[in-house]
Coordinates of C-alpha atoms and ligand atoms in Angstrom, one line a residue:
M1 CA 74.5 112.0 120.8
S2 CA 73.8 108.8 118.9
R3 CA 76.3 106.0 118.9
A4 CA 77.0 106.4 115.1
R5 CA 77.6 110.1 115.6
D6 CA 79.8 109.4 118.6
S7 CA 82.0 107.1 116.5
D8 CA 82.0 109.6 113.6
T9 CA 83.4 112.2 116.0
A10 CA 85.9 109.8 117.3
D11 CA 87.1 108.9 113.8
E12 CA 87.3 112.6 112.9
A13 CA 89.6 113.2 115.9
V14 CA 91.8 110.2 114.8
R15 CA 91.9 111.7 111.3
S16 CA 93.1 115.0 112.6
T17 CA 96.2 113.3 114.1
C18 CA 97.6 113.1 110.6
D19 CA 97.9 116.9 110.4
D20 CA 99.6 116.9 113.8
A21 CA 102.2 114.4 112.7
S22 CA 102.9 116.1 109.5
I23 CA 103.0 119.6 110.9
C24 CA 105.5 118.5 113.5
K25 CA 107.6 116.7 110.8
R26 CA 107.5 119.7 108.6
F27 CA 108.7 121.9 111.5
A28 CA 111.6 119.6 112.4
V29 CA 112.6 119.4 108.7
S30 CA 112.6 123.3 108.5
V31 CA 115.0 123.3 111.5
G32 CA 117.3 120.8 109.7
Y33 CA 116.7 117.6 111.6
W34 CA 116.4 115.6 108.4
K35 CA 115.8 116.3 104.7
D36 CA 112.3 116.0 103.2
P37 CA 111.7 118.3 100.2
Y38 CA 108.1 117.0 99.8
I39 CA 106.4 117.6 103.2
Q40 CA 106.0 121.3 102.4
Y41 CA 103.5 120.4 99.7
F42 CA 101.2 118.6 102.2
V43 CA 101.1 120.8 105.3
R44 CA 101.6 124.4 106.2
Q45 CA 104.5 125.5 108.4
A46 CA 103.6 125.5 112.1
K47 CA 102.6 128.9 113.4
E48 CA 104.6 128.4 116.6
R49 CA 107.9 126.7 117.1
K50 CA 107.8 123.1 118.3
A51 CA 109.8 122.4 121.4
P52 CA 113.3 120.8 120.8
E53 CA 112.3 117.6 122.7
I54 CA 109.4 117.2 120.3
N55 CA 111.7 117.7 117.3
R56 CA 114.2 115.2 118.6
G57 CA 111.4 112.7 119.2
Y58 CA 110.2 113.0 115.7
Y59 CA 113.7 112.8 114.4
A60 CA 114.2 109.4 116.2
R61 CA 110.8 108.2 115.0
V62 CA 111.4 109.1 111.3
Q63 CA 115.0 107.9 111.3
G64 CA 114.2 104.7 113.3
V65 CA 111.4 103.6 111.0
H66 CA 113.3 104.5 107.9
Q67 CA 116.4 102.6 109.0
L68 CA 114.4 99.4 109.5
L69 CA 112.5 99.9 106.2
C70 CA 115.9 100.3 104.4
E71 CA 117.1 97.1 106.0
F72 CA 114.1 95.3 104.6
L73 CA 114.7 96.8 101.1
K74 CA 118.3 95.6 101.3
K75 CA 117.3 92.0 102.3
T76 CA 114.8 91.8 99.5
E77 CA 116.9 93.8 97.0
C78 CA 113.8 96.0 96.5
K79 CA 111.9 93.0 95.0
C80 CA 109.1 93.6 97.4
Q81 CA 106.0 95.7 98.1
I82 CA 105.4 98.1 101.0
I83 CA 102.0 98.8 102.4
N84 CA 101.9 101.9 104.6
L85 CA 98.8 101.5 106.9
G86 CA 97.3 104.8 108.1
A87 CA 99.9 106.6 106.0
G88 CA 98.4 110.0 106.4
L89 CA 100.4 112.6 104.6
D90 CA 103.6 110.5 104.7
T91 CA 106.2 111.2 102.0
T92 CA 108.2 108.0 102.1
F93 CA 107.3 107.1 98.5
W94 CA 108.9 110.3 97.2
R95 CA 111.9 110.0 99.4
L96 CA 112.6 106.4 98.3
K97 CA 112.3 107.4 94.7
D98 CA 115.0 110.0 95.2
E99 CA 117.2 107.4 97.0
N100 CA 116.7 105.0 94.1
L101 CA 115.2 102.5 96.6
L102 CA 111.6 102.1 95.3
P103 CA 110.0 98.7 95.9
K104 CA 108.1 97.1 93.1
K105 CA 105.0 98.8 94.4
Y106 CA 104.3 101.2 97.3
F107 CA 100.8 101.2 98.7
E108 CA 99.2 103.6 101.1
V109 CA 95.9 103.2 103.0
D110 CA 94.1 105.7 105.0
F111 CA 90.5 106.9 105.6
P112 CA 88.9 108.1 102.3
A113 CA 88.7 111.7 103.7
I114 CA 92.5 111.8 104.2
V115 CA 93.2 110.2 100.9
S116 CA 91.1 112.7 99.0
R117 CA 93.1 115.5 100.7
K118 CA 96.3 113.9 99.8
L119 CA 95.2 113.3 96.2
Y120 CA 94.2 117.0 95.9
N121 CA 97.8 117.9 96.8
I122 CA 99.3 115.3 94.5
K123 CA 97.1 116.4 91.6
S124 CA 97.8 120.1 92.0
K125 CA 101.5 120.1 92.8
P126 CA 103.9 118.9 90.1
P127 CA 106.8 118.1 92.5
L128 CA 104.4 115.4 93.9
S129 CA 102.7 114.3 90.7
K130 CA 105.9 114.2 88.5
P131 CA 107.6 111.4 90.4
I132 CA 104.5 109.3 90.1
M133 CA 104.2 109.9 86.4
E134 CA 108.0 109.2 85.9
T135 CA 107.6 105.8 87.5
H136 CA 104.4 105.0 85.6
N137 CA 104.2 103.1 82.3
G138 CA 102.7 105.7 80.2
D139 CA 99.1 104.5 80.4
S140 CA 96.6 107.0 81.9
L141 CA 96.5 106.9 85.7
L142 CA 93.5 105.3 87.4
I143 CA 92.3 108.1 89.7
D144 CA 89.1 108.9 91.4
A145 CA 88.0 110.8 94.5
H146 CA 89.4 108.2 97.0
S147 CA 92.1 106.3 95.2
L148 CA 94.9 106.5 92.7
D149 CA 96.7 103.6 91.0
S150 CA 99.9 103.9 89.1
L151 CA 102.7 101.3 88.3
R152 CA 104.7 101.9 91.4
Y153 CA 102.5 103.9 93.7
S154 CA 98.9 103.4 94.9
I155 CA 96.8 105.2 97.5
I156 CA 93.6 103.7 98.7
G157 CA 90.8 105.1 100.8
A158 CA 89.7 102.3 103.3
D159 CA 89.1 101.7 106.9
L160 CA 91.8 99.5 108.5
R161 CA 89.1 97.9 110.6
Q162 CA 87.2 96.7 107.5
L163 CA 89.7 94.1 106.4
K164 CA 87.7 92.5 103.6
D165 CA 87.0 95.8 101.9
M166 CA 90.6 96.9 102.3
E167 CA 92.0 93.7 100.9
E168 CA 89.7 93.8 97.9
K169 CA 90.9 97.3 97.1
L170 CA 94.6 96.4 97.6
K171 CA 94.1 93.4 95.3
K172 CA 92.4 95.4 92.7
F173 CA 95.5 97.6 92.5
G174 CA 97.9 94.7 92.2
M175 CA 98.9 93.8 95.8
D176 CA 100.7 90.5 95.4
P177 CA 100.5 88.1 98.4
Q178 CA 103.5 86.1 97.0
L179 CA 105.8 89.1 97.1
P180 CA 107.9 89.8 100.2
T181 CA 105.9 92.5 101.9
L182 CA 106.7 95.2 104.4
L183 CA 103.7 96.6 106.4
V184 CA 104.3 99.9 108.3
A185 CA 102.0 101.4 110.9
E186 CA 103.4 104.6 112.3
C187 CA 101.3 105.8 115.2
V188 CA 98.2 104.1 113.9
L189 CA 97.4 100.9 115.8
V190 CA 96.9 102.8 119.1
Y191 CA 93.7 104.4 117.6
M192 CA 92.1 101.0 117.1
N193 CA 90.7 98.8 119.9
P194 CA 92.8 95.7 120.8
D195 CA 90.6 93.3 118.8
Q196 CA 90.8 95.5 115.7
S197 CA 94.6 95.8 115.8
A198 CA 94.9 92.1 116.5
N199 CA 92.7 91.3 113.5
L200 CA 94.8 93.6 111.3
L201 CA 98.1 92.0 112.4
R202 CA 96.6 88.5 112.0
W203 CA 95.3 89.4 108.5
A204 CA 98.8 90.6 107.5
A205 CA 100.5 87.5 108.9
N206 CA 98.0 85.1 107.2
T207 CA 98.1 87.0 103.9
F208 CA 101.8 87.2 103.3
S209 CA 104.2 84.3 104.0
T210 CA 107.4 86.5 103.7
A211 CA 106.8 89.7 105.5
M212 CA 107.8 92.2 108.1
F213 CA 105.6 94.5 110.2
I214 CA 107.0 97.7 111.6
N215 CA 104.9 99.4 114.3
Y216 CA 105.7 102.7 116.0
E217 CA 103.6 103.8 118.9
Q218 CA 103.2 104.4 122.6
V219 CA 104.6 102.2 125.3
N220 CA 104.9 102.2 129.1
M221 CA 101.5 103.8 129.2
A222 CA 100.5 102.5 132.7
D223 CA 102.7 105.0 134.6
R224 CA 101.9 108.5 135.5
F225 CA 103.5 110.1 132.5
G226 CA 101.6 107.7 130.2
Q227 CA 98.3 108.5 132.0
I228 CA 98.9 112.2 131.3
M229 CA 99.5 111.5 127.7
V230 CA 96.2 109.7 127.5
E231 CA 94.3 112.4 129.3
N232 CA 95.8 115.1 127.1
L233 CA 94.6 113.3 124.0
Q234 CA 91.2 112.7 125.5
R235 CA 90.8 116.4 126.1
R236 CA 91.0 116.7 122.4
H237 CA 88.4 114.0 122.0
C238 CA 91.0 111.6 120.8
N239 CA 90.7 108.3 122.5
L240 CA 93.7 105.9 122.5
A241 CA 91.4 102.9 122.1
G242 CA 94.4 100.5 121.8
V243 CA 96.4 101.7 124.8
E244 CA 96.1 98.3 126.4
A245 CA 98.6 96.8 124.0
C246 CA 101.0 99.7 124.9
Q247 CA 101.7 98.7 128.5
S248 CA 105.2 97.4 127.9
L249 CA 107.7 96.3 125.3
Q250 CA 106.6 92.8 126.3
S251 CA 102.9 93.4 125.6
Q252 CA 103.9 94.9 122.2
M253 CA 105.9 91.8 121.3
D254 CA 103.2 89.4 122.7
R255 CA 100.5 91.0 120.5
L256 CA 102.7 90.4 117.4
L257 CA 103.6 86.8 118.4
S258 CA 100.1 85.8 119.3
N259 CA 98.8 87.0 115.9
G260 CA 100.7 84.9 113.6
W261 CA 104.2 86.5 113.5
E262 CA 107.2 84.3 113.9
T263 CA 109.7 86.7 115.5
A264 CA 109.2 90.0 117.3
E265 CA 111.4 92.7 118.8
A266 CA 110.4 95.9 120.6
W267 CA 112.8 98.8 121.5
D268 CA 111.8 101.9 123.3
M269 CA 112.9 105.1 121.6
I270 CA 115.6 105.8 124.2
R271 CA 117.3 102.7 122.9
V272 CA 116.5 103.5 119.2
Y273 CA 117.9 107.1 119.7
S274 CA 121.1 105.9 121.2
N275 CA 121.6 103.4 118.4
L276 CA 121.2 105.9 115.5
P277 CA 124.4 106.8 113.8
Q278 CA 126.4 108.9 116.3
I279 CA 127.5 111.3 113.7
D280 CA 123.9 112.2 113.0
I281 CA 123.0 112.5 116.6
A282 CA 126.0 114.8 117.2
R283 CA 124.8 117.0 114.3
I284 CA 121.1 117.2 115.4
E285 CA 122.0 117.8 119.0
K286 CA 123.7 121.0 117.9
L287 CA 120.7 122.3 116.1
E288 CA 118.8 123.6 119.2
F289 CA 119.6 124.0 122.8
L290 CA 117.7 121.5 124.9
D291 CA 116.8 122.6 128.3
E292 CA 114.4 119.8 129.2
K293 CA 116.7 116.7 129.1
E294 CA 114.4 114.8 131.4
L295 CA 111.3 115.6 129.4
L296 CA 113.0 114.3 126.3
E297 CA 113.9 111.1 128.1
Q298 CA 110.3 110.7 129.4
L299 CA 109.0 111.2 125.9
L300 CA 111.4 108.7 124.3
L301 CA 110.6 106.2 127.1
H302 CA 106.9 106.3 126.2
Y303 CA 107.2 105.5 122.5
C304 CA 108.7 102.4 120.9
I305 CA 109.3 100.7 117.6
S306 CA 108.3 97.0 117.5
W307 CA 108.8 94.8 114.5
A308 CA 107.9 91.3 113.5
T309 CA 108.9 88.9 110.7
K310 CA 107.7 85.8 108.9
D311 CA 110.2 84.3 106.4
S312 CA 109.1 81.4 104.3
S313 CA 111.6 82.4 101.6
D314 CA 114.6 82.4 104.0
L315 CA 115.7 85.9 103.2
G316 CA 117.1 86.4 106.7
L317 CA 114.4 88.8 107.8
A318 CA 114.7 87.8 111.4
E319 CA 118.3 89.3 111.4
I320 CA 117.0 92.8 110.7
M321 CA 118.1 95.0 113.6
F322 CA 119.1 98.5 114.3
Ligands
SAM1 C1 99.0 109.9 113.9 S1 98.6 109.8 112.2 C2 100.0 109.1 111.5 C3 100.2 109.3 110.0 C4 101.4 108.7 109.4 N1 101.5 107.3 109.6 C5 102.7 109.4 110.0 O1 103.3 108.8 110.9 O2 103.0 110.5 109.6 C6 97.5 108.4 112.2 C7 96.9 108.1 110.8 O3 96.2 106.8 110.9 C8 95.0 106.9 110.2 N2 94.1 105.9 110.7 C9 93.8 105.7 112.0 N3 92.8 104.7 112.1 C10 92.5 104.4 110.9 C11 91.6 103.4 110.3 N4 90.8 102.7 111.1 N5 91.5 103.3 109.0 C12 92.3 104.1 108.2 N6 93.2 105.0 108.6 C13 93.3 105.1 110.0 C14 94.5 108.3 110.5 O4 93.6 108.8 109.5 C15 95.9 109.1 110.4 O5 96.1 109.5 109.1

């Protein structure tokens, strides 16, 4: 196979991870782990049940990222923008609108092929398009095969490894480098090689002077369990090109700090899980019987949330914590 075709196949496998994530989220939502009335419009219901430990893992991931995101919105009083990198079929924009917590503008970036699928759903399903129209200013929407721009929501087809092109597209749709900015990468950086993710992190740190980066992905990948995770994905032709940065919580923080960010924290998901509101944990632990406690612990130990801040406006971003 030619090298170009090799990399097309690799990118295709990476793109397919967005279905996996959303199908798992939809399943967990259908069991009652959290509420998301929008995910049903993006992916079908899973044919088979997902294991309880997978559902609890997704619960911790979604709640953990959402909690930090809400802290950022609180600190900035929503006078900010959010850029969701590798957003896939994520529904945060719609959920924030329902919670009355929309930032000035919410951007999403993913490969053009994913964006056109997402746009197809948005265009054909009123529960998705109506909230975008309701927050728009009445002018006609700018929409083509690989992008949509409205007053509060934009989606852009771009490759996160082609920073110039991505930046141009973001600017065209009104990205404002002066505005406090939250960048979110949920299970995304690990699919890029270490130079590419470092470049993305450095670009973000250099572009925005008041900003936070939230990253959810694998950690502790050098041990046996981590190796098995890598092998399982490889079997599906999905290469974790960025696994090197996922060796430890320290390597996660080092990458952020060595690419222009001023503060960095990294928590494994065991710690995140045990810091989520106890009342919610008690509720979700009653939803399904969990046989494999050890497996859940192993899973939670091999994912983390790391976050970094830069704060030239002294908003107190460094204080953001679980
Ligand atoms: C595991 S999915 C996660 C999707 C979403 N963040 C979530 O958590 O539900 C990874 C996403 O990152 C996107 N992605 C990975 N590498 C990318 C790149 N170089 N450029 C654009 N998108 C990328 C994939 O297309 C996919 O939608």
